[in-house]
């Protein structure tokens, strides 16, 4: 087991990529706290982690709200006494064309996708710095490198910010034994991408050398790699998971 008895937090862990990461980490021996803005989803994913034989905690957390984030971090630390892994996965997406984005929608996008990553990272780093170990994994996106294709300009801008924040955080936390990396998925089948495409993938398939969209398990495997000692000399890196849609 690559993550035996490690303690992980997965934000937005109730569905899609986050749920798959939570389960993959549990299968590698981690205890996993599932945070989600939707309590019922968090409960269901936590039950799946328990069924995989590991301990779990379902917490209703909106990552854009610092009191909720700080309380949830304290709760995890109280439960298990340490925090080894944070997966900043919670995110929202809209497809509104840039000339139609209202200020409120822009602000919410940045509050969840960027401020949420900052708040959760800052809240766990005091534990990780004290432990002199820890791994933070951020969900960027292909859109954060090339601009929104189907997703909106505001979504793409938040993901570019996440990729840059990953590097700054990696520089700050490296001397403390904490590694920070990001993943940049292309098109992975989840509720988010079903909303964007209406389930019609054919426009994307022509642009993906592997000729198919990705599965959540294919992102989860990379998250396990980044959380484990298999990636012990990686920090500040972004791993593309896109079937070859972008090669840079
Ligand atoms: P999803 O919409 O299927 O699931 C997201 C989960 O996050 C849901 O359970 C939702 O309730 C939760 N969530 C939303 N807002 C939250 C908040 N404020 N606080 C806590 N939880 C919140 O999305 P997904 O496709 O699984 O995407 C997961 C992450 O991966 C996101 O950051 C997304 O931007 C990124 N991503 C996804 C793809 C893709 O193709 N699916 C591609 C690139 C990047």
mmCIF file of C-alpha atoms and ligand atoms in Angstrom:
data_model
loop_
_atom_site.group_PDB
_atom_site.id
_atom_site.type_symbol
_atom_site.label_atom_id
_atom_site.label_comp_id
_atom_site.label_asym_id
_atom_site.label_seq_id
_atom_site.Cartn_x
_atom_site.Cartn_y
_atom_site.Cartn_z
ATOM 1 C CA UNK A 1 0.000 0.000 0.000
ATOM 2 C CA UNK A 2 1.394 3.355 -1.051
ATOM 3 C CA UNK A 3 -0.480 5.568 1.446
ATOM 4 C CA UNK A 4 -0.857 3.283 4.464
ATOM 5 C CA UNK A 5 -2.429 5.108 7.458
ATOM 6 C CA UNK A 6 -1.910 8.524 5.895
ATOM 7 C CA UNK A 7 -4.653 11.100 6.454
ATOM 8 C CA UNK A 8 -6.114 12.735 3.360
ATOM 9 C CA UNK A 9 -8.624 15.508 2.775
ATOM 10 C CA UNK A 10 -10.382 15.602 -0.597
ATOM 11 C CA UNK A 11 -12.413 18.744 -1.248
ATOM 12 C CA UNK A 12 -15.403 18.293 -3.532
ATOM 13 C CA UNK A 13 -14.932 14.609 -2.757
ATOM 14 C CA UNK A 14 -18.619 13.757 -3.038
ATOM 15 C CA UNK A 15 -18.719 13.315 -6.812
ATOM 16 C CA UNK A 16 -16.753 12.956 -10.031
ATOM 17 C CA UNK A 17 -12.964 13.184 -9.940
ATOM 18 C CA UNK A 18 -12.827 13.942 -6.204
ATOM 19 C CA UNK A 19 -14.836 10.856 -5.277
ATOM 20 C CA UNK A 20 -12.596 8.689 -7.452
ATOM 21 C CA UNK A 21 -9.469 10.168 -5.826
ATOM 22 C CA UNK A 22 -10.887 9.560 -2.348
ATOM 23 C CA UNK A 23 -11.575 5.912 -3.165
ATOM 24 C CA UNK A 24 -8.215 5.362 -4.859
ATOM 25 C CA UNK A 25 -6.412 6.821 -1.839
ATOM 26 C CA UNK A 26 -8.465 4.633 0.518
ATOM 27 C CA UNK A 27 -7.547 1.576 -1.548
ATOM 28 C CA UNK A 28 -3.895 2.532 -0.995
ATOM 29 C CA UNK A 29 -4.457 2.623 2.770
ATOM 30 C CA UNK A 30 -5.328 6.265 3.525
ATOM 31 C CA UNK A 31 -8.041 7.484 5.874
ATOM 32 C CA UNK A 32 -10.008 10.078 3.929
ATOM 33 C CA UNK A 33 -12.036 13.099 4.976
ATOM 34 C CA UNK A 34 -14.570 13.930 2.305
ATOM 35 C CA UNK A 35 -15.489 17.574 2.151
ATOM 36 C CA UNK A 36 -18.313 18.678 -0.077
ATOM 37 C CA UNK A 37 -20.765 21.546 -0.222
ATOM 38 C CA UNK A 38 -23.438 18.851 -0.653
ATOM 39 C CA UNK A 39 -23.705 16.881 2.582
ATOM 40 C CA UNK A 40 -25.512 13.887 1.071
ATOM 41 C CA UNK A 41 -22.789 13.394 -1.540
ATOM 42 C CA UNK A 42 -20.087 13.616 1.118
ATOM 43 C CA UNK A 43 -21.896 11.016 3.263
ATOM 44 C CA UNK A 44 -22.255 8.615 0.358
ATOM 45 C CA UNK A 45 -18.583 8.884 -0.642
ATOM 46 C CA UNK A 46 -17.482 8.470 2.985
ATOM 47 C CA UNK A 47 -19.546 5.279 3.155
ATOM 48 C CA UNK A 48 -17.748 4.021 0.031
ATOM 49 C CA UNK A 49 -14.376 4.736 1.707
ATOM 50 C CA UNK A 50 -15.487 2.775 4.792
ATOM 51 C CA UNK A 51 -16.579 -0.085 2.556
ATOM 52 C CA UNK A 52 -13.013 -0.069 1.197
ATOM 53 C CA UNK A 53 -11.872 -0.762 4.774
ATOM 54 C CA UNK A 54 -10.572 2.672 5.756
ATOM 55 C CA UNK A 55 -11.820 5.343 8.158
ATOM 56 C CA UNK A 56 -13.682 8.328 6.772
ATOM 57 C CA UNK A 57 -15.298 11.572 7.822
ATOM 58 C CA UNK A 58 -17.977 13.360 5.796
ATOM 59 C CA UNK A 59 -17.996 17.112 6.320
ATOM 60 C CA UNK A 60 -20.200 19.758 4.737
ATOM 61 C CA UNK A 61 -17.741 22.451 3.689
ATOM 62 C CA UNK A 62 -17.945 25.280 1.204
ATOM 63 C CA UNK A 63 -14.261 25.839 0.374
ATOM 64 C CA UNK A 64 -14.863 29.542 -0.291
ATOM 65 C CA UNK A 65 -15.846 30.144 3.363
ATOM 66 C CA UNK A 66 -12.846 30.416 5.690
ATOM 67 C CA UNK A 67 -14.728 29.670 8.962
ATOM 68 C CA UNK A 68 -16.044 26.408 7.450
ATOM 69 C CA UNK A 69 -12.616 25.465 6.094
ATOM 70 C CA UNK A 70 -10.805 26.213 9.366
ATOM 71 C CA UNK A 71 -13.375 24.314 11.450
ATOM 72 C CA UNK A 72 -13.161 21.300 9.139
ATOM 73 C CA UNK A 73 -9.355 21.220 9.273
ATOM 74 C CA UNK A 74 -9.481 21.298 13.083
ATOM 75 C CA UNK A 75 -12.032 18.470 13.021
ATOM 76 C CA UNK A 76 -9.786 16.297 10.825
ATOM 77 C CA UNK A 77 -6.732 17.017 12.983
ATOM 78 C CA UNK A 78 -8.736 16.157 16.111
ATOM 79 C CA UNK A 79 -9.932 12.886 14.581
ATOM 80 C CA UNK A 80 -6.591 11.559 13.319
ATOM 81 C CA UNK A 81 -3.907 13.800 14.877
ATOM 82 C CA UNK A 82 -2.233 14.667 11.568
ATOM 83 C CA UNK A 83 -2.877 15.734 7.972
ATOM 84 C CA UNK A 84 -0.703 14.217 5.251
ATOM 85 C CA UNK A 85 -2.540 14.931 2.006
ATOM 86 C CA UNK A 86 -4.781 17.741 0.775
ATOM 87 C CA UNK A 87 -6.445 17.402 -2.620
ATOM 88 C CA UNK A 88 -7.837 20.762 -3.704
ATOM 89 C CA UNK A 89 -10.408 19.309 -6.070
ATOM 90 C CA UNK A 90 -13.616 21.289 -5.405
ATOM 91 C CA UNK A 91 -14.431 23.433 -8.379
ATOM 92 C CA UNK A 92 -17.264 24.920 -10.388
ATOM 93 C CA UNK A 93 -17.580 25.585 -14.094
ATOM 94 C CA UNK A 94 -19.794 27.778 -16.262
ATOM 95 C CA UNK A 95 -19.906 28.139 -20.033
ATOM 96 C CA UNK A 96 -21.211 31.716 -20.207
ATOM 97 C CA UNK A 97 -19.588 33.638 -23.110
ATOM 98 C CA UNK A 98 -17.220 36.326 -21.843
ATOM 99 C CA UNK A 99 -19.404 39.223 -23.038
ATOM 100 C CA UNK A 100 -22.302 37.877 -20.936
ATOM 101 C CA UNK A 101 -20.517 37.029 -17.662
ATOM 102 C CA UNK A 102 -21.984 39.017 -14.792
ATOM 103 C CA UNK A 103 -19.768 40.308 -12.005
ATOM 104 C CA UNK A 104 -21.437 38.024 -9.474
ATOM 105 C CA UNK A 105 -20.705 34.928 -11.572
ATOM 106 C CA UNK A 106 -17.066 36.019 -12.090
ATOM 107 C CA UNK A 107 -16.615 36.554 -8.342
ATOM 108 C CA UNK A 108 -18.157 33.206 -7.406
ATOM 109 C CA UNK A 109 -15.897 31.394 -9.891
ATOM 110 C CA UNK A 110 -12.799 32.930 -8.305
ATOM 111 C CA UNK A 111 -14.128 32.460 -4.762
ATOM 112 C CA UNK A 112 -14.534 28.699 -5.184
ATOM 113 C CA UNK A 113 -11.799 27.806 -7.678
ATOM 114 C CA UNK A 114 -9.004 30.101 -6.497
ATOM 115 C CA UNK A 115 -9.749 31.445 -3.021
ATOM 116 C CA UNK A 116 -10.905 27.967 -1.987
ATOM 117 C CA UNK A 117 -7.523 26.496 -2.950
ATOM 118 C CA UNK A 118 -5.744 29.240 -1.006
ATOM 119 C CA UNK A 119 -7.922 28.885 2.113
ATOM 120 C CA UNK A 120 -7.658 25.092 2.282
ATOM 121 C CA UNK A 121 -3.906 25.127 1.623
ATOM 122 C CA UNK A 122 -3.251 27.784 4.228
ATOM 123 C CA UNK A 123 -5.371 25.964 6.805
ATOM 124 C CA UNK A 124 -3.527 22.625 6.429
ATOM 125 C CA UNK A 125 -0.010 23.981 5.984
ATOM 126 C CA UNK A 126 0.532 24.735 9.663
ATOM 127 C CA UNK A 127 0.043 21.018 10.409
ATOM 128 C CA UNK A 128 2.225 19.926 7.498
ATOM 129 C CA UNK A 129 5.018 22.384 8.365
ATOM 130 C CA UNK A 130 5.017 21.120 11.958
ATOM 131 C CA UNK A 131 5.140 17.516 10.726
ATOM 132 C CA UNK A 132 7.827 18.507 8.193
ATOM 133 C CA UNK A 133 5.919 16.465 5.625
ATOM 134 C CA UNK A 134 2.827 16.696 3.490
ATOM 135 C CA UNK A 135 1.492 16.675 -0.039
ATOM 136 C CA UNK A 136 -0.881 19.178 -1.623
ATOM 137 C CA UNK A 137 -2.422 18.338 -4.984
ATOM 138 C CA UNK A 138 -4.348 20.974 -6.915
ATOM 139 C CA UNK A 139 -6.812 20.483 -9.754
ATOM 140 C CA UNK A 140 -5.884 22.748 -12.610
ATOM 141 C CA UNK A 141 -7.186 22.139 -16.110
ATOM 142 C CA UNK A 142 -6.192 22.048 -19.746
ATOM 143 C CA UNK A 143 -8.353 25.195 -19.982
ATOM 144 C CA UNK A 144 -5.928 26.923 -17.598
ATOM 145 C CA UNK A 145 -3.155 26.474 -20.175
ATOM 146 C CA UNK A 146 -4.918 27.132 -23.478
ATOM 147 C CA UNK A 147 -7.953 29.240 -22.526
ATOM 148 C CA UNK A 148 -11.512 27.999 -22.344
ATOM 149 C CA UNK A 149 -12.498 25.716 -25.213
ATOM 150 C CA UNK A 150 -15.977 24.722 -24.045
ATOM 151 C CA UNK A 151 -15.648 26.162 -20.541
ATOM 152 C CA UNK A 152 -15.940 29.906 -19.931
ATOM 153 C CA UNK A 153 -13.103 32.459 -19.873
ATOM 154 C CA UNK A 154 -13.578 32.974 -16.135
ATOM 155 C CA UNK A 155 -13.223 29.233 -15.472
ATOM 156 C CA UNK A 156 -10.037 29.080 -17.578
ATOM 157 C CA UNK A 157 -8.603 32.106 -15.779
ATOM 158 C CA UNK A 158 -9.199 30.509 -12.381
ATOM 159 C CA UNK A 159 -7.379 27.363 -13.467
ATOM 160 C CA UNK A 160 -4.398 29.380 -14.749
ATOM 161 C CA UNK A 161 -4.294 31.008 -11.316
ATOM 162 C CA UNK A 162 -4.310 27.583 -9.644
ATOM 163 C CA UNK A 163 -1.359 26.422 -11.755
ATOM 164 C CA UNK A 164 0.675 29.519 -10.837
ATOM 165 C CA UNK A 165 -0.324 29.321 -7.162
ATOM 166 C CA UNK A 166 0.892 25.700 -7.172
ATOM 167 C CA UNK A 167 4.392 26.889 -8.080
ATOM 168 C CA UNK A 168 4.459 29.680 -5.471
ATOM 169 C CA UNK A 169 3.248 27.297 -2.780
ATOM 170 C CA UNK A 170 5.789 24.649 -3.821
ATOM 171 C CA UNK A 171 8.599 27.206 -3.447
ATOM 172 C CA UNK A 172 7.382 28.275 -0.010
ATOM 173 C CA UNK A 173 6.678 24.802 1.363
ATOM 174 C CA UNK A 174 9.582 22.878 -0.201
ATOM 175 C CA UNK A 175 12.042 23.786 2.574
ATOM 176 C CA UNK A 176 9.451 22.497 5.077
ATOM 177 C CA UNK A 177 9.279 19.041 3.488
ATOM 178 C CA UNK A 178 5.899 19.656 1.847
ATOM 179 C CA UNK A 179 5.450 18.934 -1.869
ATOM 180 C CA UNK A 180 2.843 20.771 -3.965
ATOM 181 C CA UNK A 181 1.828 19.642 -7.450
ATOM 182 C CA UNK A 182 -1.064 20.038 -9.844
ATOM 183 C CA UNK A 183 -2.932 17.966 -12.380
ATOM 184 C CA UNK A 184 -4.341 19.429 -15.585
ATOM 185 C CA UNK A 185 -7.051 17.105 -16.890
ATOM 186 C CA UNK A 186 -8.461 17.506 -20.365
ATOM 187 C CA UNK A 187 -11.949 16.081 -20.907
ATOM 188 C CA UNK A 188 -12.928 13.617 -18.180
ATOM 189 C CA UNK A 189 -16.476 12.271 -18.018
ATOM 190 C CA UNK A 190 -18.218 13.732 -14.933
ATOM 191 C CA UNK A 191 -21.352 15.745 -14.160
ATOM 192 C CA UNK A 192 -19.308 18.872 -14.926
ATOM 193 C CA UNK A 193 -18.398 17.840 -18.468
ATOM 194 C CA UNK A 194 -21.820 16.300 -19.106
ATOM 195 C CA UNK A 195 -23.226 19.755 -18.265
ATOM 196 C CA UNK A 196 -20.800 21.469 -20.655
ATOM 197 C CA UNK A 197 -21.286 19.108 -23.597
ATOM 198 C CA UNK A 198 -24.779 17.802 -23.017
ATOM 199 C CA UNK A 199 -23.141 14.364 -23.307
ATOM 200 C CA UNK A 200 -22.139 14.941 -26.925
ATOM 201 C CA UNK A 201 -18.387 14.321 -27.060
ATOM 202 C CA UNK A 202 -17.810 14.133 -30.815
ATOM 203 C CA UNK A 203 -16.367 17.662 -31.158
ATOM 204 C CA UNK A 204 -13.718 16.744 -28.617
ATOM 205 C CA UNK A 205 -12.857 13.301 -29.913
ATOM 206 C CA UNK A 206 -11.388 14.670 -33.140
ATOM 207 C CA UNK A 207 -8.865 16.697 -31.095
ATOM 208 C CA UNK A 208 -7.735 13.861 -28.791
ATOM 209 C CA UNK A 209 -5.013 11.581 -30.202
ATOM 210 C CA UNK A 210 -6.076 8.693 -27.950
ATOM 211 C CA UNK A 211 -9.536 9.032 -29.499
ATOM 212 C CA UNK A 212 -11.571 8.950 -26.315
ATOM 213 C CA UNK A 213 -12.427 11.067 -23.303
ATOM 214 C CA UNK A 214 -10.877 10.222 -19.948
ATOM 215 C CA UNK A 215 -12.248 8.296 -17.002
ATOM 216 C CA UNK A 216 -12.131 9.622 -13.418
ATOM 217 C CA UNK A 217 -9.998 6.616 -12.410
ATOM 218 C CA UNK A 218 -7.273 7.829 -14.776
ATOM 219 C CA UNK A 219 -7.009 11.110 -12.867
ATOM 220 C CA UNK A 220 -7.206 9.310 -9.512
ATOM 221 C CA UNK A 221 -4.187 7.144 -10.370
ATOM 222 C CA UNK A 222 -2.088 10.252 -11.001
ATOM 223 C CA UNK A 223 -3.289 11.773 -7.708
ATOM 224 C CA UNK A 224 -2.121 8.634 -5.863
ATOM 225 C CA UNK A 225 1.241 8.917 -7.626
ATOM 226 C CA UNK A 226 1.581 12.573 -6.560
ATOM 227 C CA UNK A 227 0.594 11.737 -2.977
ATOM 228 C CA UNK A 228 2.986 8.810 -2.682
ATOM 229 C CA UNK A 229 6.756 8.503 -2.398
ATOM 230 C CA UNK A 230 6.795 7.437 -6.054
ATOM 231 C CA UNK A 231 6.889 11.180 -6.790
ATOM 232 C CA UNK A 232 9.312 12.076 -3.968
ATOM 233 C CA UNK A 233 11.422 14.462 -6.114
ATOM 234 C CA UNK A 234 8.486 16.242 -7.791
ATOM 235 C CA UNK A 235 7.245 19.611 -6.625
ATOM 236 C CA UNK A 236 5.749 22.613 -8.410
ATOM 237 C CA UNK A 237 4.940 20.330 -11.334
ATOM 238 C CA UNK A 238 1.738 20.099 -13.371
ATOM 239 C CA UNK A 239 0.881 16.747 -14.918
ATOM 240 C CA UNK A 240 -1.299 16.812 -18.034
ATOM 241 C CA UNK A 241 -3.941 14.074 -18.209
ATOM 242 C CA UNK A 242 -5.578 14.707 -21.557
ATOM 243 C CA UNK A 243 -5.102 11.817 -23.993
ATOM 244 C CA UNK A 244 -2.638 13.939 -25.948
ATOM 245 C CA UNK A 245 -5.035 16.850 -26.560
ATOM 246 C CA UNK A 246 -2.229 19.232 -25.558
ATOM 247 C CA UNK A 247 1.434 18.258 -25.617
ATOM 248 C CA UNK A 248 3.653 20.932 -24.081
HETATM 249 P P1 LIG B 1 -18.078 17.727 -10.537
HETATM 250 O O1 LIG B 1 -18.934 18.918 -10.747
HETATM 251 O O2 LIG B 1 -18.490 16.425 -11.122
HETATM 252 O O3 LIG B 1 -17.808 17.535 -8.971
HETATM 253 C C1 LIG B 1 -17.380 18.622 -8.195
HETATM 254 C C2 LIG B 1 -17.697 18.375 -6.730
HETATM 255 O O4 LIG B 1 -17.283 19.547 -6.005
HETATM 256 C C3 LIG B 1 -19.191 18.167 -6.458
HETATM 257 O O5 LIG B 1 -19.375 17.113 -5.546
HETATM 258 C C4 LIG B 1 -19.602 19.513 -5.844
HETATM 259 O O6 LIG B 1 -20.698 19.403 -4.943
HETATM 260 C C5 LIG B 1 -18.334 19.943 -5.139
HETATM 261 N N1 LIG B 1 -18.266 21.388 -4.915
HETATM 262 C C6 LIG B 1 -18.645 22.381 -5.762
HETATM 263 N N2 LIG B 1 -18.465 23.571 -5.189
HETATM 264 C C7 LIG B 1 -17.944 23.342 -3.964
HETATM 265 C C8 LIG B 1 -17.560 24.181 -2.895
HETATM 266 N N3 LIG B 1 -17.701 25.528 -2.962
HETATM 267 N N4 LIG B 1 -17.058 23.621 -1.775
HETATM 268 C C9 LIG B 1 -16.955 22.275 -1.671
HETATM 269 N N5 LIG B 1 -17.335 21.424 -2.647
HETATM 270 C C10 LIG B 1 -17.816 21.962 -3.776
HETATM 271 O O7 LIG B 1 -16.639 18.156 -11.097
HETATM 272 P P2 LIG B 1 -15.429 17.262 -11.652
HETATM 273 O O8 LIG B 1 -15.554 17.176 -13.116
HETATM 274 O O9 LIG B 1 -15.287 16.036 -10.835
HETATM 275 O O10 LIG B 1 -14.222 18.267 -11.370
HETATM 276 C C11 LIG B 1 -13.396 18.177 -10.223
HETATM 277 C C12 LIG B 1 -12.246 19.153 -10.382
HETATM 278 O O11 LIG B 1 -11.497 18.831 -11.557
HETATM 279 C C13 LIG B 1 -12.688 20.608 -10.560
HETATM 280 O O12 LIG B 1 -11.775 21.460 -9.912
HETATM 281 C C14 LIG B 1 -12.626 20.806 -12.051
HETATM 282 O O13 LIG B 1 -12.467 22.149 -12.407
HETATM 283 C C15 LIG B 1 -11.407 19.970 -12.389
HETATM 284 N N6 LIG B 1 -11.372 19.545 -13.790
HETATM 285 C C16 LIG B 1 -12.309 18.705 -14.297
HETATM 286 C C17 LIG B 1 -12.218 18.310 -15.631
HETATM 287 C C18 LIG B 1 -13.197 17.356 -16.252
HETATM 288 O O14 LIG B 1 -13.056 17.073 -17.453
HETATM 289 N N7 LIG B 1 -14.181 16.827 -15.530
HETATM 290 C C19 LIG B 1 -11.194 18.806 -16.439
HETATM 291 C C20 LIG B 1 -10.261 19.667 -15.881
HETATM 292 C C21 LIG B 1 -10.357 20.021 -14.549
#
